[in-house]
Coordinates of C-alpha atoms in Angstrom, one line a residue:
X1 CA 0.3 0.2 -0.1
X2 CA 2.4 2.5 0.4
X3 CA 4.5 1.8 -2.3
X4 CA 1.4 1.9 -4.5
X5 CA 0.8 5.6 -2.3
X6 CA 4.0 7.0 -3.2
X7 CA 4.3 5.8 -6.7
X8 CA 1.3 7.5 -7.2
X9 CA 3.4 10.7 -5.5
X10 CA 5.7 10.7 -8.2
X11 CA 3.5 11.7 -11.2
X12 CA 1.6 14.8 -11.4
X13 CA -1.6 15.2 -12.8
X14 CA -0.9 15.6 -16.4
X15 CA 1.8 13.0 -16.4
X16 CA -1.1 10.5 -15.3
X17 CA -3.1 11.5 -17.9
X18 CA -0.7 10.8 -20.3
X19 CA 0.7 7.8 -18.9
X20 CA -3.0 6.4 -18.2
X21 CA -2.5 6.3 -15.0
X22 CA -5.4 4.7 -13.1
X23 CA -6.7 3.2 -16.0
X24 CA -4.3 1.3 -17.2
X25 CA -0.6 1.6 -15.3
X26 CA -2.2 1.3 -11.5
X27 CA -4.5 -2.3 -12.7
X28 CA -1.7 -3.6 -14.4
X29 CA 0.4 -3.3 -10.9
X30 CA -2.5 -4.0 -8.6
X31 CA -4.4 -6.8 -10.6
X32 CA -1.6 -9.6 -9.7
X33 CA -2.9 -8.9 -6.4
X34 CA -6.5 -8.6 -6.7
X35 CA -5.9 -12.3 -9.0
X36 CA -4.0 -14.0 -5.7
X37 CA -7.3 -12.8 -3.0
X38 CA -10.0 -14.1 -5.1
X39 CA -7.9 -17.0 -5.9
X40 CA -10.0 -19.5 -3.4
X41 CA -13.0 -17.2 -4.0
X42 CA -16.3 -19.5 -5.7
X43 CA -19.1 -16.9 -6.1
X44 CA -21.7 -19.4 -5.8
X45 CA -20.6 -21.6 -3.1
X46 CA -18.8 -18.5 -0.6
X47 CA -21.4 -17.3 2.2
X48 CA -22.4 -14.1 1.1
X49 CA -21.1 -12.5 3.9
X50 CA -17.7 -13.9 3.2
X51 CA -18.4 -12.5 -0.2
X52 CA -19.0 -9.1 1.0
X53 CA -15.3 -9.2 3.3
X54 CA -13.3 -10.2 0.7
X55 CA -14.5 -7.5 -1.9
X56 CA -14.7 -5.0 0.7
X57 CA -11.2 -5.7 1.8
X58 CA -9.8 -6.0 -2.3
X59 CA -12.1 -2.9 -2.7
X60 CA -10.2 -0.7 0.6
X61 CA -6.7 -1.6 -1.0
X62 CA -7.7 -0.6 -4.1
X63 CA -9.1 2.9 -3.0
X64 CA -5.9 3.2 -1.1
X65 CA -3.6 3.1 -4.2
X66 CA -5.8 5.3 -5.4
X67 CA -6.1 8.0 -3.7
X68 CA -3.9 10.0 -5.0
X69 CA -6.2 10.8 -7.5
X70 CA -9.9 12.6 -7.6
X71 CA -12.9 10.5 -6.6
X72 CA -13.7 10.4 -10.4
X73 CA -10.5 8.7 -10.6
X74 CA -10.8 6.3 -8.0
X75 CA -14.4 4.6 -9.7
X76 CA -12.5 4.2 -13.1
X77 CA -9.6 2.1 -11.4
X78 CA -12.4 0.7 -8.9
X79 CA -14.2 -0.4 -12.2
X80 CA -11.4 -1.7 -14.4
X81 CA -10.5 -3.8 -11.1
X82 CA -14.5 -5.1 -10.7
X83 CA -14.4 -5.8 -14.7
X84 CA -11.4 -7.4 -15.5
X85 CA -11.2 -9.6 -12.1
X86 CA -14.8 -10.0 -10.2
X87 CA -16.6 -10.0 -13.1
X88 CA -15.3 -12.8 -15.3
X89 CA -15.8 -15.1 -12.2
X90 CA -19.0 -14.0 -11.8
X91 CA -19.8 -14.7 -15.3
X92 CA -18.6 -18.3 -15.1
X93 CA -20.6 -18.9 -12.2
X94 CA -24.1 -17.8 -13.2
X95 CA -24.0 -18.5 -17.2
X96 CA -22.9 -22.0 -16.2
X97 CA -25.1 -25.3 -16.4
X98 CA -24.6 -25.8 -13.2
X99 CA -26.8 -22.7 -12.1
X100 CA -30.1 -23.2 -12.3
X101 CA -32.4 -20.4 -11.9
X102 CA -35.8 -22.4 -11.0
X103 CA -34.1 -24.5 -8.7
X104 CA -30.6 -22.8 -7.4
X105 CA -32.6 -18.8 -6.0
X106 CA -30.6 -18.1 -3.1
X107 CA -27.0 -18.9 -3.9
X108 CA -27.2 -16.5 -7.2
X109 CA -29.5 -13.9 -5.4
X110 CA -27.3 -13.6 -2.1
X111 CA -24.1 -13.0 -4.5
X112 CA -25.7 -10.4 -6.1
X113 CA -27.4 -8.7 -3.6
X114 CA -23.6 -8.5 -1.7
X115 CA -22.1 -7.0 -4.8
X116 CA -24.7 -4.2 -4.7
X117 CA -24.6 -3.8 -0.8
X118 CA -20.3 -3.6 -0.9
X119 CA -20.7 -1.0 -4.2
X120 CA -23.3 1.1 -2.4
X121 CA -21.4 1.7 0.6
X122 CA -18.1 2.9 -2.0
X123 CA -20.6 5.0 -3.8
X124 CA -21.0 7.1 -0.4
X125 CA -17.4 6.6 0.1
X126 CA -16.9 8.0 -3.3
X127 CA -19.6 11.1 -3.5
X128 CA -19.6 12.5 -7.2
X129 CA -18.0 16.0 -7.6
X130 CA -20.8 19.2 -6.4
X131 CA -21.0 20.3 -10.1
X132 CA -22.1 17.4 -11.4
X133 CA -24.7 16.8 -8.6
X134 CA -25.9 20.0 -9.6
X135 CA -26.6 18.9 -12.9
X136 CA -28.2 15.5 -12.0
X137 CA -30.9 18.0 -10.0
X138 CA -31.9 20.6 -12.7
X139 CA -35.4 20.3 -12.7
X140 CA -35.4 17.5 -10.8
X141 CA -34.1 15.0 -14.1
X142 CA -32.1 12.1 -13.6
X143 CA -28.4 12.6 -15.9
X144 CA -27.9 9.3 -16.8
X145 CA -23.8 10.3 -17.3
X146 CA -24.3 10.9 -13.1
X147 CA -25.8 7.6 -12.9
X148 CA -23.6 5.4 -15.0
X149 CA -20.8 6.9 -13.1
X150 CA -21.9 4.8 -9.2
X151 CA -20.5 1.8 -9.6
X152 CA -23.9 0.1 -8.2
X153 CA -25.2 0.5 -11.8
X154 CA -21.9 -1.1 -13.2
X155 CA -23.2 -4.0 -11.4
X156 CA -26.7 -4.0 -12.6
X157 CA -25.9 -3.6 -15.7
X158 CA -22.8 -6.2 -16.0
X159 CA -24.3 -8.5 -13.5
X160 CA -28.5 -8.4 -13.8
X161 CA -29.2 -7.1 -17.3
X162 CA -26.6 -8.7 -19.1
X163 CA -26.5 -12.0 -17.3
X164 CA -29.6 -12.9 -14.6
X165 CA -32.1 -11.6 -16.8
X166 CA -31.7 -12.9 -19.9
X167 CA -31.4 -16.2 -18.1
X168 CA -34.4 -15.4 -16.1
X169 CA -36.3 -14.9 -19.2
X170 CA -35.9 -18.0 -20.7
X171 CA -36.1 -20.2 -18.1
X172 CA -39.8 -18.2 -17.8
X173 CA -40.3 -18.8 -21.5
X174 CA -39.6 -22.4 -20.7
X175 CA -41.6 -22.8 -17.6
X176 CA -44.5 -25.3 -17.5
X177 CA -46.8 -25.7 -14.9
X178 CA -47.0 -28.7 -13.3
X179 CA -43.7 -30.2 -14.7
X180 CA -41.6 -28.2 -11.9
X181 CA -40.8 -28.5 -8.3
X182 CA -41.0 -24.7 -7.8
X183 CA -44.2 -22.4 -8.6
X184 CA -43.4 -19.1 -10.4
X185 CA -43.5 -17.2 -7.5
X186 CA -40.7 -19.2 -5.6
X187 CA -38.1 -18.1 -7.8
X188 CA -39.1 -15.3 -9.7
X189 CA -40.3 -13.3 -6.8
X190 CA -37.1 -12.9 -5.4
X191 CA -36.0 -11.3 -8.2
X192 CA -38.1 -8.8 -8.8
X193 CA -36.8 -5.7 -6.0
X194 CA -33.9 -6.1 -8.8
X195 CA -35.1 -5.9 -12.1
X196 CA -37.4 -3.0 -11.6
X197 CA -34.8 -1.4 -13.6
X198 CA -34.2 -0.6 -17.6
X199 CA -37.9 -2.1 -18.4
X200 CA -36.7 -5.6 -17.5
X201 CA -39.5 -6.4 -15.1
X202 CA -42.0 -4.7 -17.7
X203 CA -40.6 -7.2 -20.2
X204 CA -41.6 -9.9 -18.3
X205 CA -45.0 -9.1 -17.0
X206 CA -46.5 -10.1 -19.7
X207 CA -44.9 -13.5 -19.7
X208 CA -45.7 -13.4 -16.0
X209 CA -49.9 -13.4 -16.5
X210 CA -49.2 -15.9 -19.4
X211 CA -47.9 -18.4 -17.1
X212 CA -50.3 -17.4 -14.1
X213 CA -53.1 -18.3 -17.1
X214 CA -51.3 -21.6 -18.0
X215 CA -50.7 -23.0 -14.3
X216 CA -54.2 -22.3 -13.7
X217 CA -55.9 -23.7 -16.8
X218 CA -53.5 -26.5 -16.0
X219 CA -55.0 -27.0 -12.3
X220 CA -58.1 -27.0 -13.5
X221 CA -58.1 -29.5 -16.3
X222 CA -56.3 -32.1 -13.7
X223 CA -59.1 -31.9 -11.1
X224 CA -61.7 -32.1 -13.2
X225 CA -63.2 -34.9 -11.2
X226 CA -61.8 -33.8 -7.9
X227 CA -62.7 -31.2 -5.1
X228 CA -63.4 -27.8 -6.1
X229 CA -62.6 -26.5 -3.2
X230 CA -59.6 -28.2 -3.0
X231 CA -58.7 -26.4 -6.2
X232 CA -60.1 -23.2 -5.3
X233 CA -57.3 -23.5 -2.0
X234 CA -54.6 -24.2 -4.5
X235 CA -55.3 -21.7 -6.9
X236 CA -55.7 -19.1 -4.2
X237 CA -53.0 -20.1 -2.3
X238 CA -50.3 -21.3 -4.1
X239 CA -50.6 -19.8 -7.5
X240 CA -52.3 -16.1 -7.0
X241 CA -51.8 -15.0 -3.4
X242 CA -47.8 -14.6 -3.9
X243 CA -48.6 -11.8 -7.5
X244 CA -51.6 -9.9 -5.6
X245 CA -49.4 -7.0 -4.5
X246 CA -47.9 -7.3 -7.5
X247 CA -50.0 -7.4 -10.8
X248 CA -52.2 -4.4 -11.1
X249 CA -56.1 -5.2 -10.3
X250 CA -57.3 -4.9 -13.7
X251 CA -54.7 -7.4 -14.8
X252 CA -55.7 -10.0 -12.1
X253 CA -59.4 -9.3 -11.7
X254 CA -59.3 -10.2 -15.7
X255 CA -57.3 -13.7 -15.0
X256 CA -59.9 -14.8 -12.3
X257 CA -62.8 -13.9 -14.9
X258 CA -61.4 -16.1 -17.7
X259 CA -59.4 -19.3 -15.6
X260 CA -61.6 -18.9 -11.9
X261 CA -65.1 -17.4 -12.4
X262 CA -66.3 -19.8 -14.7
X263 CA -65.6 -23.2 -12.6
X264 CA -66.5 -21.4 -9.0
X265 CA -69.7 -20.9 -10.8
X266 CA -70.4 -24.2 -12.0
X267 CA -69.1 -25.4 -8.2
X268 CA -71.2 -22.7 -6.3
X269 CA -74.5 -24.1 -8.4
X270 CA -74.0 -27.3 -7.0
X271 CA -74.3 -25.9 -3.0
X272 CA -77.1 -28.1 -1.5
X273 CA -79.0 -25.9 0.9
X274 CA -80.5 -27.0 4.1
X275 CA -82.9 -26.3 6.1
X276 CA -81.1 -26.0 9.4
X277 CA -78.0 -23.8 8.8
X278 CA -76.4 -25.4 11.2
X279 CA -75.6 -28.4 8.9
X280 CA -75.2 -26.0 5.8
X281 CA -71.9 -26.9 4.0
X282 CA -70.7 -23.4 3.0
X283 CA -67.2 -24.1 2.1
X284 CA -67.3 -23.4 -1.6
X285 CA -69.1 -19.8 -0.5
X286 CA -66.6 -19.2 2.1
X287 CA -63.9 -19.7 -0.8
X288 CA -65.9 -17.4 -3.2
X289 CA -65.6 -14.5 -0.2
X290 CA -62.1 -15.1 0.2
X291 CA -61.5 -14.7 -3.6
X292 CA -63.3 -10.7 -3.2
X293 CA -61.6 -10.0 -0.2
X294 CA -58.5 -10.6 -0.9
X295 CA -58.7 -8.4 -4.1
X296 CA -58.6 -11.5 -6.6
X297 CA -62.2 -10.9 -8.0
X298 CA -63.4 -7.6 -9.8
X299 CA -66.9 -6.0 -8.4
X300 CA -68.7 -7.1 -11.6
X301 CA -67.9 -11.0 -11.5
X302 CA -68.3 -11.2 -7.6
X303 CA -71.8 -9.7 -7.8
X304 CA -72.6 -11.9 -10.8
X305 CA -71.6 -14.8 -9.1
X306 CA -73.4 -14.0 -5.3
X307 CA -76.8 -13.1 -7.0
X308 CA -77.1 -15.5 -9.6
X309 CA -76.0 -18.5 -8.1
X310 CA -76.1 -18.0 -4.2
X311 CA -79.2 -15.5 -4.1
X312 CA -81.6 -16.7 -6.7
X313 CA -81.0 -20.7 -5.4
X314 CA -81.3 -19.7 -2.0
X315 CA -84.5 -17.4 -2.8
X316 CA -86.4 -20.2 -5.0
X317 CA -85.4 -22.8 -1.8
X318 CA -87.1 -20.8 0.4
X319 CA -90.4 -20.3 -1.5
X320 CA -90.4 -23.9 -2.3
X321 CA -90.7 -24.6 1.0
X322 CA -92.9 -22.3 2.2
X323 CA -95.0 -23.6 -0.6
X324 CA -94.8 -26.9 0.7
X325 CA -95.4 -26.1 4.0
X326 CA -92.5 -27.5 5.0
X327 CA -90.9 -24.6 7.5
X328 CA -92.8 -21.8 8.7
X329 CA -92.6 -17.8 8.0
X330 CA -90.6 -17.2 11.3
X331 CA -88.2 -20.5 10.0
X332 CA -87.3 -18.8 6.3
X333 CA -86.7 -15.5 8.6
X334 CA -84.7 -17.6 10.6
X335 CA -82.7 -18.3 7.4
X336 CA -82.8 -15.7 5.3
X337 CA -81.0 -13.3 8.2
X338 CA -78.2 -16.7 8.9
X339 CA -77.5 -16.2 4.9
X340 CA -77.4 -12.3 4.6
X341 CA -75.3 -12.3 8.0
X342 CA -72.4 -14.7 5.9
X343 CA -72.7 -12.6 2.8
X344 CA -72.5 -9.5 4.5
X345 CA -69.8 -9.8 7.3
X346 CA -67.7 -13.1 6.5
X347 CA -65.3 -14.0 9.1
X348 CA -62.7 -13.4 6.5
X349 CA -63.6 -9.7 6.2
X350 CA -62.5 -7.1 8.8
X351 CA -65.8 -5.3 7.4
X352 CA -69.1 -5.8 6.0
X353 CA -69.0 -6.3 2.4
X354 CA -70.2 -2.6 1.3
X355 CA -70.5 -3.6 -2.4
X356 CA -72.8 -5.7 -2.1
X357 CA -75.2 -3.4 0.0
X358 CA -75.0 -0.8 -2.7
X359 CA -75.9 -3.0 -5.2
X360 CA -79.3 -2.4 -6.2
X361 CA -80.3 -6.1 -7.8
X362 CA -79.0 -7.7 -5.1
X363 CA -80.9 -5.7 -2.4
X364 CA -84.0 -6.0 -4.3
X365 CA -83.4 -9.4 -4.7
X366 CA -83.2 -9.7 -0.8
X367 CA -86.4 -7.6 -0.7
X368 CA -88.0 -9.6 -2.8
X369 CA -87.5 -12.6 -0.2
X370 CA -88.6 -10.6 2.8
X371 CA -92.0 -9.8 0.4
X372 CA -92.7 -13.3 0.2
X373 CA -92.2 -14.3 3.5
X374 CA -94.3 -11.9 4.8
X375 CA -96.6 -12.9 2.5
X376 CA -96.8 -16.4 3.4
X377 CA -97.1 -15.5 7.0
X378 CA -100.1 -13.0 6.8
X379 CA -101.7 -15.7 4.5
X380 CA -102.0 -13.3 1.1
X381 CA -101.6 -16.3 -1.1
X382 CA -102.1 -14.1 -3.9
X383 CA -99.6 -11.6 -3.4
X384 CA -96.8 -14.7 -2.5
X385 CA -97.3 -16.3 -6.1
X386 CA -97.0 -13.3 -7.9
X387 CA -93.5 -13.1 -5.9
X388 CA -92.4 -16.3 -6.9
X389 CA -88.7 -15.8 -7.5
X390 CA -87.1 -17.4 -11.2
X391 CA -85.7 -20.7 -10.9
X392 CA -82.1 -21.8 -11.1
X393 CA -83.0 -23.3 -14.6
X394 CA -83.4 -19.7 -16.2
X395 CA -80.9 -17.9 -13.7
X396 CA -77.4 -18.4 -13.1
X397 CA -74.0 -16.7 -12.9
X398 CA -73.8 -16.3 -16.6
X399 CA -77.1 -14.8 -17.2
X400 CA -76.6 -12.2 -14.7
X401 CA -73.2 -11.0 -16.3
X402 CA -74.5 -10.5 -19.1
X403 CA -77.2 -8.6 -17.9
X404 CA -75.0 -6.4 -15.8
X405 CA -72.7 -5.8 -18.5
X406 CA -75.5 -4.7 -20.6
X407 CA -76.9 -2.5 -17.7
X408 CA -73.2 -1.2 -17.7
X409 CA -73.1 -0.2 -21.1
X410 CA -76.5 1.4 -21.5
X411 CA -75.6 3.7 -18.1
X412 CA -72.2 4.9 -20.4
X413 CA -74.1 5.4 -23.3
X414 CA -76.8 7.3 -21.3
X415 CA -74.1 9.4 -19.8
X416 CA -72.7 10.2 -22.9
X417 CA -76.3 11.2 -23.9
X418 CA -76.1 13.8 -21.2
X419 CA -73.1 15.0 -21.8
X420 CA -74.0 15.7 -25.7
X421 CA -77.0 17.4 -24.4
X422 CA -75.1 19.7 -22.2
X423 CA -72.4 20.6 -24.8
X424 CA -74.6 21.2 -27.9
X425 CA -77.3 23.7 -28.3
X426 CA -78.7 25.0 -31.8
X427 CA -80.7 28.5 -30.8
X428 CA -81.5 27.1 -27.8
X429 CA -82.8 23.9 -29.0
X430 CA -81.3 20.3 -27.8
X431 CA -79.5 18.5 -30.7
X432 CA -79.2 15.2 -28.1
X433 CA -78.0 12.4 -31.1
X434 CA -79.6 9.0 -30.3
X435 CA -77.6 5.9 -29.7
X436 CA -79.2 4.0 -32.1
X437 CA -78.8 6.6 -35.1
X438 CA -74.8 6.0 -33.9
X439 CA -74.9 2.2 -34.9
X440 CA -75.6 0.7 -37.6
X441 CA -77.9 -1.5 -38.1
X442 CA -79.6 -1.0 -34.5
X443 CA -82.1 -3.7 -33.5
X444 CA -85.8 -2.8 -32.5
X445 CA -84.9 -3.4 -28.6
X446 CA -81.9 -1.1 -29.2
X447 CA -84.3 1.6 -30.6
X448 CA -87.0 1.4 -28.1
X449 CA -83.6 1.3 -25.2
X450 CA -83.0 4.8 -26.6
X451 CA -86.1 6.2 -27.0
X452 CA -86.0 5.2 -23.1
X453 CA -83.3 6.4 -22.5
X454 CA -84.1 9.5 -24.1
X455 CA -87.2 10.6 -22.2
X456 CA -85.6 9.0 -18.8
X457 CA -87.6 6.7 -18.5
X458 CA -86.2 3.1 -17.4
X459 CA -86.1 0.0 -19.7
X460 CA -85.2 -3.5 -18.4
X461 CA -86.0 -6.5 -18.2
X462 CA -88.8 -8.0 -15.7
X463 CA -87.9 -10.6 -13.2
X464 CA -89.5 -13.5 -11.9
X465 CA -91.4 -16.6 -13.0
X466 CA -93.4 -14.2 -15.3
X467 CA -91.0 -13.1 -17.5
X468 CA -92.2 -14.2 -21.0
X469 CA -95.3 -13.8 -23.3
X470 CA -95.2 -16.2 -26.1
X471 CA -91.4 -17.2 -25.4
X472 CA -90.6 -13.5 -26.0
X473 CA -88.9 -11.4 -23.0
X474 CA -91.1 -9.1 -21.1
X475 CA -89.7 -5.7 -20.0
X476 CA -90.8 -3.0 -17.7
X477 CA -91.3 0.4 -20.0
X478 CA -91.6 2.7 -16.8
X479 CA -94.6 1.2 -15.0
X480 CA -95.8 -0.5 -18.3
X481 CA -95.1 -4.4 -19.1
X482 CA -94.3 -4.6 -22.8
X483 CA -92.7 -7.5 -25.2
X484 CA -91.4 -7.0 -28.8
X485 CA -92.5 -8.6 -31.6
X486 CA -91.2 -7.8 -35.1
X487 CA -90.6 -4.3 -34.5
X488 CA -94.4 -4.0 -32.4
X489 CA -94.7 -2.9 -29.1
X490 CA -97.0 -5.1 -27.4
X491 CA -98.2 -3.8 -23.9
X492 CA -100.5 -5.7 -21.4
X493 CA -103.5 -3.5 -20.5
X494 CA -106.9 -4.3 -19.4
X495 CA -105.8 -8.5 -19.1
X496 CA -104.9 -8.4 -23.1
X497 CA -101.6 -7.7 -25.3
X498 CA -102.0 -5.1 -27.2
X499 CA -99.8 -3.2 -29.6
X500 CA -99.0 0.7 -28.9
X501 CA -97.1 3.4 -30.9
X502 CA -93.9 5.0 -28.4
X503 CA -95.4 7.9 -28.1
X504 CA -98.5 6.2 -26.5
X505 CA -96.8 4.0 -24.6
X506 CA -94.8 6.5 -23.0
X507 CA -98.0 8.3 -21.7
X508 CA -98.9 5.0 -20.0
X509 CA -95.6 4.5 -18.7
X510 CA -96.3 8.1 -16.9
X511 CA -99.4 6.9 -15.5

């Protein structure tokens, strides 16, 4: 150290520059000592603390040997030492076929984090010049010349970007669900903090999401004839849960809508309702609630599953039991209360599921159940008959989801129309454009929907058992019941169905 230090005082600044003292002469003198120090070092086999100690010792020697120069000269010297002596050994270890990114995560991760930690300490000890720091803070923008000067950036570029990332990407592309000893999250997630750099993480996410979909599909096929709850537990805990904090909500909801919701809907449709709630098997309902409260299901999918596969079948069973006098109205009210409480505030949720309370259609179903229970209690058979809920054969998850999607589209169109009405005028006259006129080949139903929206009248399918007429859907146009046939509107008046014009229908709807 003394010899190298005295050597640095022999040459002037100009002579060092012409002799390439820090980039050629000094590295050639220090190099053999570094090689001797690294002779027994095995990058992947050596404990991370030993790696840190060894690297720190060598770099401290290099810093002292180059202390006759400024911080930039010292950085340049350290970079040469790292690139010529450390990096080749790290490359050989990580590019070797002996290192498997899937099964051997910890050794490589420990090595990389040890390199980063030591280099960060050296960066702190060798601060950039004040002029460079000021330059990099102009308008809060980062100047890449300063970043590239940092030793940590050198490690990120030469080790992570050039070696680890390509090998991880190849392993990810070749990953096959069910064939690996480790699930995707076990060997990808540990690297994520280091992949958020130079768009590496962004480039990998699309492939990660495809692999998650594939893993869910394979799991579903392999358990077709097995317990549904077992599949959902595996998908929840092993495949999806580790990625919930990582993948954005819309992507996660898209994955579960395609790969989980259909099978979950079929599993819920097999739910057997019992008259004794203490004996009720709610395992699959608990699974549904856990998926939603953990953020894996969207509001729309969750509400469609609750309405189509839980509430309508529950309503149908309660109605049949009351109709056949298998239970009393008091017993029905108790079952209703138990089911409502289990849906609104499951044990897995810290707070009530507000989205259920705020959904008008689900509240309508709850209210309908209360009405026919009350009708049974007071003995009003006529009202009880009118309140018969739809059967499970006509209402399910898919039907409810399609209806909700349609309703959402109509709300968006109505919002667009109202916006157009506010923003356009011609001599004080509204120039609202109809949705039907904007859509080529609009159906008659869409024309009627547009007419209803234009006149602020509710138009939606009628629920219940008497929701069709000669196979055609009955709609509620305001207070009027209608069905559509061959571009003609028929309405129920005085017990018979008769054709009616849209203008007359509008007056009838407002009666």
